[in-house]
Amino acid sequence: MGILMVNATNLLPYEPSTDPNPLRVSSAEETEHGSININVGGGISAPAWCNKITVRVPLGSGAGHLTGNGADIRTGASTGWTASPPSVVGEFAVVTFAPARPVQFTGQIISLTLSNIEVNRAPGRVTIDIVESSSPTNGSFTDKSAAVEVDKFPAGFVFRNFAPEKIMVENGEAAVLRWEGSDAKYTMYWGDAPAGVPLDKERTWTTPVGLTTVTGFMLRAEVSEGGTTLTHTLTTAVTVRIPDLIVRNLTVQGPAVFSDSVSLSNTAKDLTVAGSVRGAGDNPLRVSQNAGLKVDAKAQVGGVFSVDGTSTFNNNVTVAGTQTTTLTVLGSMRGSGTDPLRVSQPAGLKVDAALSVAGAASLTGTTTLSGSTTLSGTTVLSGTTQLFQGAQIRFWNKGQAPGSGNKFTSTAQTDGILTCSVKQFDATSMEKNIGYKANLTLKVGARYHYCAAPMLRQVGGGSEYNITVPVRKGEQIEAWLTVDGSNWWSLVALALAWSAVGKRADLAAVSGEAPYVLDDSEEGMAEYLRLLAEDAARPVGEKPEEQEAATV
């Protein structure tokens, strides 16, 4: 696990990552190679110019050394930067990265790459020194020091494939999560357990309570080597069909139907309706409550309704006439004695103008708000609330996934949740190919999300890697796959599951449409599982480079 380190002098932030992740040490039987990528400039907040960055990799066979073979390290950098070959100086391999001219960092990120690293045999934490030649202005450059740390895990260490059995569960259903991992101390973090739940030797875990909303999970593995604790984490998420929802502010663009009572639990909170509040269908609005209805501000019911003084009605009151007939009360309208006013009528209550309720308002029956509704205070939905009307699933079987030249693109018609699942059916029998991967790039609006699906040993059946992201109405969605190394495009499948908030609003593909577009009905899910089974059953075949290796 890479650790970001910024000391008091450097202007630029540095964030390392490794491939494979985590990095493993070599053994007597097998030499492990890896690469380190250092992103520079992410999250920078102050002006900074740079004309050179020097990286010093410690050489040797100890826990604090990365490799004993610095001369074989390969180097690379982002466009516009030049990376020198490694120069062995004492106990360090020194690499210099320089742009063609001084560069101002204003939000862009550049990458510095060290690859073909022959990792030594001693697990531990390695500190890589960095010296930047930088300045707050384009001039007077001085050297400033920083460092990043990279963990080397024991030989053969495995921690991968952390995923739920089902990416969506029913409300109140427990989620089951599984992973592959070597012997380590595992701790699960999730919404209701921020302090973490320690696990023993399990490679499967069931949530102690059922899920009621979309929940993220983080699994941490810890290995102690020579007094140093090496740490690596994996994350995943599980969505909930018809989840509970507690929000601070809620804007519903389409019709909202409440199948149970709606209560504004806090006092002195307003319910503001920009349009009108009406009864269902042709029926007028009915306000029925034992405590009655108290209107402290102007109320207009079908026309002018004005009460200027105290009014007591000990019996039924009927205002006869047409719809333009006005009932005017100069004082206030209250119930008898200390009892509140009660409005009880089978036909309900219809309010065509503004309705202001200064006290608590409790709607005990079904309430339908057919127009726009603004809730300016805290809103608590204590009954069952249906946000998702269903899911739409797009499936590209093996070899059909959209690439960078034929991206899947669409625009969200409403807020929603998008879950992407990369199906990796490629496998290998050669150690050098392990870690090559299919890479999903998901762009939502201006945000980029990534999901890597590494190729594993030849175990058959395929592996699944998932990412779930929220999407706002109107945001453009782009999704495409790339593969690297010996990972075959024809052995990677892709599924996108879209759940719209508030109403069913399927994604309309602008380009890169999937060969299969399904819903989450019983028939749709059966077809989806059938397609997955077909892909899994299709033989992988022996790769050319593996055939060649086998004949040597």
mmCIF file with all atom_site columns, N, CA and C in Angstrom, residues 1-2 18 20-26 32 119-126 150-159 182-186 220-225 229-233:
data_model
loop_
_atom_site.group_PDB
_atom_site.id
_atom_site.type_symbol
_atom_site.label_atom_id
_atom_site.label_alt_id
_atom_site.label_comp_id
_atom_site.label_asym_id
_atom_site.label_entity_id
_atom_site.label_seq_id
_atom_site.pdbx_PDB_ins_code
_atom_site.Cartn_x
_atom_site.Cartn_y
_atom_site.Cartn_z
_atom_site.occupancy
_atom_site.B_iso_or_equiv
_atom_site.pdbx_formal_charge
_atom_site.auth_seq_id
_atom_site.auth_comp_id
_atom_site.auth_asym_id
_atom_site.auth_atom_id
_atom_site.pdbx_PDB_model_num
ATOM 1   N N  . MET A 1 1   ? 0.851  -1.196  0.000  1.00 0.00 ? 1   MET A N  1
ATOM 2   C CA . MET A 1 1   ? 0.000  0.000   0.000  1.00 0.00 ? 1   MET A CA 1
ATOM 3   C C  . MET A 1 1   ? 0.877  1.232   0.000  1.00 0.00 ? 1   MET A C  1
ATOM 4   N N  . GLY A 1 2   ? 0.621  2.143   -0.946 1.00 0.00 ? 2   GLY A N  1
ATOM 5   C CA . GLY A 1 2   ? 1.393  3.373   -1.006 1.00 0.00 ? 2   GLY A CA 1
ATOM 6   C C  . GLY A 1 2   ? 0.888  4.377   0.008  1.00 0.00 ? 2   GLY A C  1
ATOM 7   N N  . THR A 1 18  ? 1.122  0.909   -6.993 1.00 0.00 ? 18  THR A N  1
ATOM 8   C CA . THR A 1 18  ? 1.977  -0.165  -7.481 1.00 0.00 ? 18  THR A CA 1
ATOM 9   C C  . THR A 1 18  ? 1.201  -1.118  -8.367 1.00 0.00 ? 18  THR A C  1
ATOM 10  N N  . PRO A 1 20  ? 2.024  -5.213  -9.439 1.00 0.00 ? 20  PRO A N  1
ATOM 11  C CA . PRO A 1 20  ? 0.709  -5.525  -8.857 1.00 0.00 ? 20  PRO A CA 1
ATOM 12  C C  . PRO A 1 20  ? 0.477  -4.755  -7.561 1.00 0.00 ? 20  PRO A C  1
ATOM 13  N N  . ASN A 1 21  ? -0.763 -4.717  -7.163 1.00 0.00 ? 21  ASN A N  1
ATOM 14  C CA . ASN A 1 21  ? -1.151 -4.024  -5.935 1.00 0.00 ? 21  ASN A CA 1
ATOM 15  C C  . ASN A 1 21  ? -1.864 -5.018  -5.025 1.00 0.00 ? 21  ASN A C  1
ATOM 16  N N  . PRO A 1 22  ? -1.231 -5.424  -3.909 1.00 0.00 ? 22  PRO A N  1
ATOM 17  C CA . PRO A 1 22  ? 0.032  -4.908  -3.374 1.00 0.00 ? 22  PRO A CA 1
ATOM 18  C C  . PRO A 1 22  ? 1.249  -5.544  -4.052 1.00 0.00 ? 22  PRO A C  1
ATOM 19  N N  . LEU A 1 23  ? 2.387  -4.898  -3.830 1.00 0.00 ? 23  LEU A N  1
ATOM 20  C CA . LEU A 1 23  ? 3.659  -5.384  -4.345 1.00 0.00 ? 23  LEU A CA 1
ATOM 21  C C  . LEU A 1 23  ? 4.102  -6.582  -3.504 1.00 0.00 ? 23  LEU A C  1
ATOM 22  N N  . ARG A 1 24  ? 4.623  -7.624  -4.161 1.00 0.00 ? 24  ARG A N  1
ATOM 23  C CA . ARG A 1 24  ? 5.097  -8.815  -3.444 1.00 0.00 ? 24  ARG A CA 1
ATOM 24  C C  . ARG A 1 24  ? 6.604  -8.985  -3.667 1.00 0.00 ? 24  ARG A C  1
ATOM 25  N N  . VAL A 1 25  ? 7.271  -9.558  -2.654 1.00 0.00 ? 25  VAL A N  1
ATOM 26  C CA . VAL A 1 25  ? 8.705  -9.787  -2.762 1.00 0.00 ? 25  VAL A CA 1
ATOM 27  C C  . VAL A 1 25  ? 8.973  -11.070 -3.544 1.00 0.00 ? 25  VAL A C  1
ATOM 28  N N  . SER A 1 26  ? 10.192 -11.201 -4.020 1.00 0.00 ? 26  SER A N  1
ATOM 29  C CA . SER A 1 26  ? 10.612 -12.407 -4.731 1.00 0.00 ? 26  SER A CA 1
ATOM 30  C C  . SER A 1 26  ? 10.873 -13.526 -3.736 1.00 0.00 ? 26  SER A C  1
ATOM 31  N N  . GLU A 1 32  ? 9.896  -11.831 -8.565 1.00 0.00 ? 32  GLU A N  1
ATOM 32  C CA . GLU A 1 32  ? 8.736  -10.960 -8.758 1.00 0.00 ? 32  GLU A CA 1
ATOM 33  C C  . GLU A 1 32  ? 9.188  -9.621  -9.366 1.00 0.00 ? 32  GLU A C  1
ATOM 34  N N  . VAL A 1 119 ? 11.894 -7.038  -7.500 1.00 0.00 ? 119 VAL A N  1
ATOM 35  C CA . VAL A 1 119 ? 11.699 -6.817  -6.068 1.00 0.00 ? 119 VAL A CA 1
ATOM 36  C C  . VAL A 1 119 ? 12.557 -7.815  -5.281 1.00 0.00 ? 119 VAL A C  1
ATOM 37  N N  . ASN A 1 120 ? 13.244 -7.321  -4.219 1.00 0.00 ? 120 ASN A N  1
ATOM 38  C CA . ASN A 1 120 ? 14.093 -8.224  -3.439 1.00 0.00 ? 120 ASN A CA 1
ATOM 39  C C  . ASN A 1 120 ? 13.247 -9.150  -2.563 1.00 0.00 ? 120 ASN A C  1
ATOM 40  N N  . ARG A 1 121 ? 13.877 -9.946  -1.738 1.00 0.00 ? 121 ARG A N  1
ATOM 41  C CA . ARG A 1 121 ? 13.179 -11.012 -1.010 1.00 0.00 ? 121 ARG A CA 1
ATOM 42  C C  . ARG A 1 121 ? 12.755 -10.625 0.399  1.00 0.00 ? 121 ARG A C  1
ATOM 43  N N  . ALA A 1 122 ? 12.946 -9.389  0.812  1.00 0.00 ? 122 ALA A N  1
ATOM 44  C CA . ALA A 1 122 ? 12.675 -9.004  2.211  1.00 0.00 ? 122 ALA A CA 1
ATOM 45  C C  . ALA A 1 122 ? 11.407 -8.163  2.297  1.00 0.00 ? 122 ALA A C  1
ATOM 46  N N  . PRO A 1 123 ? 10.323 -8.702  2.906  1.00 0.00 ? 123 PRO A N  1
ATOM 47  C CA . PRO A 1 123 ? 9.114  -7.890  3.073  1.00 0.00 ? 123 PRO A CA 1
ATOM 48  C C  . PRO A 1 123 ? 9.388  -6.700  3.988  1.00 0.00 ? 123 PRO A C  1
ATOM 49  N N  . GLY A 1 124 ? 8.674  -5.608  3.747  1.00 0.00 ? 124 GLY A N  1
ATOM 50  C CA . GLY A 1 124 ? 8.838  -4.432  4.593  1.00 0.00 ? 124 GLY A CA 1
ATOM 51  C C  . GLY A 1 124 ? 8.355  -3.185  3.892  1.00 0.00 ? 124 GLY A C  1
ATOM 52  N N  . ARG A 1 125 ? 8.660  -2.040  4.477  1.00 0.00 ? 125 ARG A N  1
ATOM 53  C CA . ARG A 1 125 ? 8.237  -0.743  3.937  1.00 0.00 ? 125 ARG A CA 1
ATOM 54  C C  . ARG A 1 125 ? 9.465  0.001   3.396  1.00 0.00 ? 125 ARG A C  1
ATOM 55  N N  . VAL A 1 126 ? 9.320  0.455   2.159  1.00 0.00 ? 126 VAL A N  1
ATOM 56  C CA . VAL A 1 126 ? 10.426 1.118   1.468  1.00 0.00 ? 126 VAL A CA 1
ATOM 57  C C  . VAL A 1 126 ? 10.118 2.615   1.364  1.00 0.00 ? 126 VAL A C  1
ATOM 58  N N  . VAL A 1 150 ? 6.270  2.705   0.090  1.00 0.00 ? 150 VAL A N  1
ATOM 59  C CA . VAL A 1 150 ? 5.643  1.592   -0.616 1.00 0.00 ? 150 VAL A CA 1
ATOM 60  C C  . VAL A 1 150 ? 5.849  0.323   0.207  1.00 0.00 ? 150 VAL A C  1
ATOM 61  N N  . ASP A 1 151 ? 4.792  -0.439  0.405  1.00 0.00 ? 151 ASP A N  1
ATOM 62  C CA . ASP A 1 151 ? 4.855  -1.690  1.167  1.00 0.00 ? 151 ASP A CA 1
ATOM 63  C C  . ASP A 1 151 ? 5.170  -2.864  0.254  1.00 0.00 ? 151 ASP A C  1
ATOM 64  N N  . LYS A 1 152 ? 6.064  -3.737  0.722  1.00 0.00 ? 152 LYS A N  1
ATOM 65  C CA . LYS A 1 152 ? 6.370  -5.003  0.037  1.00 0.00 ? 152 LYS A CA 1
ATOM 66  C C  . LYS A 1 152 ? 5.797  -6.142  0.888  1.00 0.00 ? 152 LYS A C  1
ATOM 67  N N  . PHE A 1 153 ? 4.841  -6.862  0.340  1.00 0.00 ? 153 PHE A N  1
ATOM 68  C CA . PHE A 1 153 ? 4.209  -7.951  1.064  1.00 0.00 ? 153 PHE A CA 1
ATOM 69  C C  . PHE A 1 153 ? 4.990  -9.247  0.846  1.00 0.00 ? 153 PHE A C  1
ATOM 70  N N  . PRO A 1 154 ? 4.772  -10.242 1.732  1.00 0.00 ? 154 PRO A N  1
ATOM 71  C CA . PRO A 1 154 ? 5.503  -11.507 1.596  1.00 0.00 ? 154 PRO A CA 1
ATOM 72  C C  . PRO A 1 154 ? 5.263  -12.165 0.242  1.00 0.00 ? 154 PRO A C  1
ATOM 73  N N  . ALA A 1 155 ? 6.193  -13.036 -0.150 1.00 0.00 ? 155 ALA A N  1
ATOM 74  C CA . ALA A 1 155 ? 6.082  -13.748 -1.424 1.00 0.00 ? 155 ALA A CA 1
ATOM 75  C C  . ALA A 1 155 ? 4.786  -14.561 -1.456 1.00 0.00 ? 155 ALA A C  1
ATOM 76  N N  . GLY A 1 156 ? 4.117  -14.513 -2.580 1.00 0.00 ? 156 GLY A N  1
ATOM 77  C CA . GLY A 1 156 ? 2.889  -15.270 -2.754 1.00 0.00 ? 156 GLY A CA 1
ATOM 78  C C  . GLY A 1 156 ? 1.670  -14.680 -2.098 1.00 0.00 ? 156 GLY A C  1
ATOM 79  N N  . PHE A 1 157 ? 1.789  -13.507 -1.453 1.00 0.00 ? 157 PHE A N  1
ATOM 80  C CA . PHE A 1 157 ? 0.631  -12.918 -0.772 1.00 0.00 ? 157 PHE A CA 1
ATOM 81  C C  . PHE A 1 157 ? -0.464 -12.575 -1.781 1.00 0.00 ? 157 PHE A C  1
ATOM 82  N N  . VAL A 1 158 ? -1.711 -12.935 -1.416 1.00 0.00 ? 158 VAL A N  1
ATOM 83  C CA . VAL A 1 158 ? -2.875 -12.706 -2.283 1.00 0.00 ? 158 VAL A CA 1
ATOM 84  C C  . VAL A 1 158 ? -3.964 -12.001 -1.481 1.00 0.00 ? 158 VAL A C  1
ATOM 85  N N  . PHE A 1 159 ? -4.534 -10.953 -2.059 1.00 0.00 ? 159 PHE A N  1
ATOM 86  C CA . PHE A 1 159 ? -5.708 -10.281 -1.465 1.00 0.00 ? 159 PHE A CA 1
ATOM 87  C C  . PHE A 1 159 ? -6.468 -9.642  -2.623 1.00 0.00 ? 159 PHE A C  1
ATOM 88  N N  . SER A 1 182 ? -4.559 -14.410 1.478  1.00 0.00 ? 182 SER A N  1
ATOM 89  C CA . SER A 1 182 ? -3.604 -15.206 2.247  1.00 0.00 ? 182 SER A CA 1
ATOM 90  C C  . SER A 1 182 ? -3.839 -14.972 3.736  1.00 0.00 ? 182 SER A C  1
ATOM 91  N N  . ASP A 1 183 ? -3.040 -15.660 4.579  1.00 0.00 ? 183 ASP A N  1
ATOM 92  C CA . ASP A 1 183 ? -3.160 -15.470 6.021  1.00 0.00 ? 183 ASP A CA 1
ATOM 93  C C  . ASP A 1 183 ? -2.800 -14.031 6.379  1.00 0.00 ? 183 ASP A C  1
ATOM 94  N N  . ALA A 1 184 ? -3.713 -13.350 7.065  1.00 0.00 ? 184 ALA A N  1
ATOM 95  C CA . ALA A 1 184 ? -3.520 -11.951 7.449  1.00 0.00 ? 184 ALA A CA 1
ATOM 96  C C  . ALA A 1 184 ? -4.572 -11.599 8.488  1.00 0.00 ? 184 ALA A C  1
ATOM 97  N N  . LYS A 1 185 ? -4.428 -10.434 9.093  1.00 0.00 ? 185 LYS A N  1
ATOM 98  C CA . LYS A 1 185 ? -5.461 -9.901  9.972  1.00 0.00 ? 185 LYS A CA 1
ATOM 99  C C  . LYS A 1 185 ? -6.419 -9.070  9.114  1.00 0.00 ? 185 LYS A C  1
ATOM 100 N N  . TYR A 1 186 ? -7.694 -9.480  9.076  1.00 0.00 ? 186 TYR A N  1
ATOM 101 C CA . TYR A 1 186 ? -8.682 -8.790  8.245  1.00 0.00 ? 186 TYR A CA 1
ATOM 102 C C  . TYR A 1 186 ? -9.664 -8.018  9.124  1.00 0.00 ? 186 TYR A C  1
ATOM 103 N N  . ARG A 1 220 ? -9.800 -4.387  5.144  1.00 0.00 ? 220 ARG A N  1
ATOM 104 C CA . ARG A 1 220 ? -8.385 -4.098  5.333  1.00 0.00 ? 220 ARG A CA 1
ATOM 105 C C  . ARG A 1 220 ? -7.643 -5.365  5.739  1.00 0.00 ? 220 ARG A C  1
ATOM 106 N N  . ALA A 1 221 ? -6.523 -5.633  5.060  1.00 0.00 ? 221 ALA A N  1
ATOM 107 C CA . ALA A 1 221 ? -5.655 -6.756  5.400  1.00 0.00 ? 221 ALA A CA 1
ATOM 108 C C  . ALA A 1 221 ? -4.359 -6.205  5.986  1.00 0.00 ? 221 ALA A C  1
ATOM 109 N N  . GLU A 1 222 ? -3.918 -6.790  7.106  1.00 0.00 ? 222 GLU A N  1
ATOM 110 C CA . GLU A 1 222 ? -2.694 -6.357  7.774  1.00 0.00 ? 222 GLU A CA 1
ATOM 111 C C  . GLU A 1 222 ? -1.754 -7.554  7.957  1.00 0.00 ? 222 GLU A C  1
ATOM 112 N N  . VAL A 1 223 ? -0.490 -7.349  7.608  1.00 0.00 ? 223 VAL A N  1
ATOM 113 C CA . VAL A 1 223 ? 0.538  -8.367  7.787  1.00 0.00 ? 223 VAL A CA 1
ATOM 114 C C  . VAL A 1 223 ? 1.706  -7.714  8.531  1.00 0.00 ? 223 VAL A C  1
ATOM 115 N N  . SER A 1 224 ? 2.159  -8.337  9.592  1.00 0.00 ? 224 SER A N  1
ATOM 116 C CA . SER A 1 224 ? 3.285  -7.803  10.368 1.00 0.00 ? 224 SER A CA 1
ATOM 117 C C  . SER A 1 224 ? 4.573  -8.487  9.940  1.00 0.00 ? 224 SER A C  1
ATOM 118 N N  . GLU A 1 225 ? 5.566  -7.681  9.566  1.00 0.00 ? 225 GLU A N  1
ATOM 119 C CA . GLU A 1 225 ? 6.865  -8.192  9.145  1.00 0.00 ? 225 GLU A CA 1
ATOM 120 C C  . GLU A 1 225 ? 7.961  -7.347  9.786  1.00 0.00 ? 225 GLU A C  1
ATOM 121 N N  . THR A 1 229 ? 3.896  -3.037  10.236 1.00 0.00 ? 229 THR A N  1
ATOM 122 C CA . THR A 1 229 ? 2.585  -3.525  9.816  1.00 0.00 ? 229 THR A CA 1
ATOM 123 C C  . THR A 1 229 ? 2.309  -3.065  8.395  1.00 0.00 ? 229 THR A C  1
ATOM 124 N N  . LEU A 1 230 ? 2.193  -4.024  7.485  1.00 0.00 ? 230 LEU A N  1
ATOM 125 C CA . LEU A 1 230 ? 1.893  -3.747  6.077  1.00 0.00 ? 230 LEU A CA 1
ATOM 126 C C  . LEU A 1 230 ? 0.381  -3.818  5.891  1.00 0.00 ? 230 LEU A C  1
ATOM 127 N N  . THR A 1 231 ? -0.178 -2.822  5.218  1.00 0.00 ? 231 THR A N  1
ATOM 128 C CA . THR A 1 231 ? -1.633 -2.700  5.114  1.00 0.00 ? 231 THR A CA 1
ATOM 129 C C  . THR A 1 231 ? -2.070 -2.547  3.667  1.00 0.00 ? 231 THR A C  1
ATOM 130 N N  . HIS A 1 232 ? -3.173 -3.232  3.312  1.00 0.00 ? 232 HIS A N  1
ATOM 131 C CA . HIS A 1 232 ? -3.779 -3.073  1.980  1.00 0.00 ? 232 HIS A CA 1
ATOM 132 C C  . HIS A 1 232 ? -5.302 -3.145  2.134  1.00 0.00 ? 232 HIS A C  1
ATOM 133 N N  . THR A 1 233 ? -6.023 -2.356  1.370  1.00 0.00 ? 233 THR A N  1
ATOM 134 C CA . THR A 1 233 ? -7.485 -2.317  1.482  1.00 0.00 ? 233 THR A CA 1
ATOM 135 C C  . THR A 1 233 ? -8.133 -2.543  0.123  1.00 0.00 ? 233 THR A C  1
#
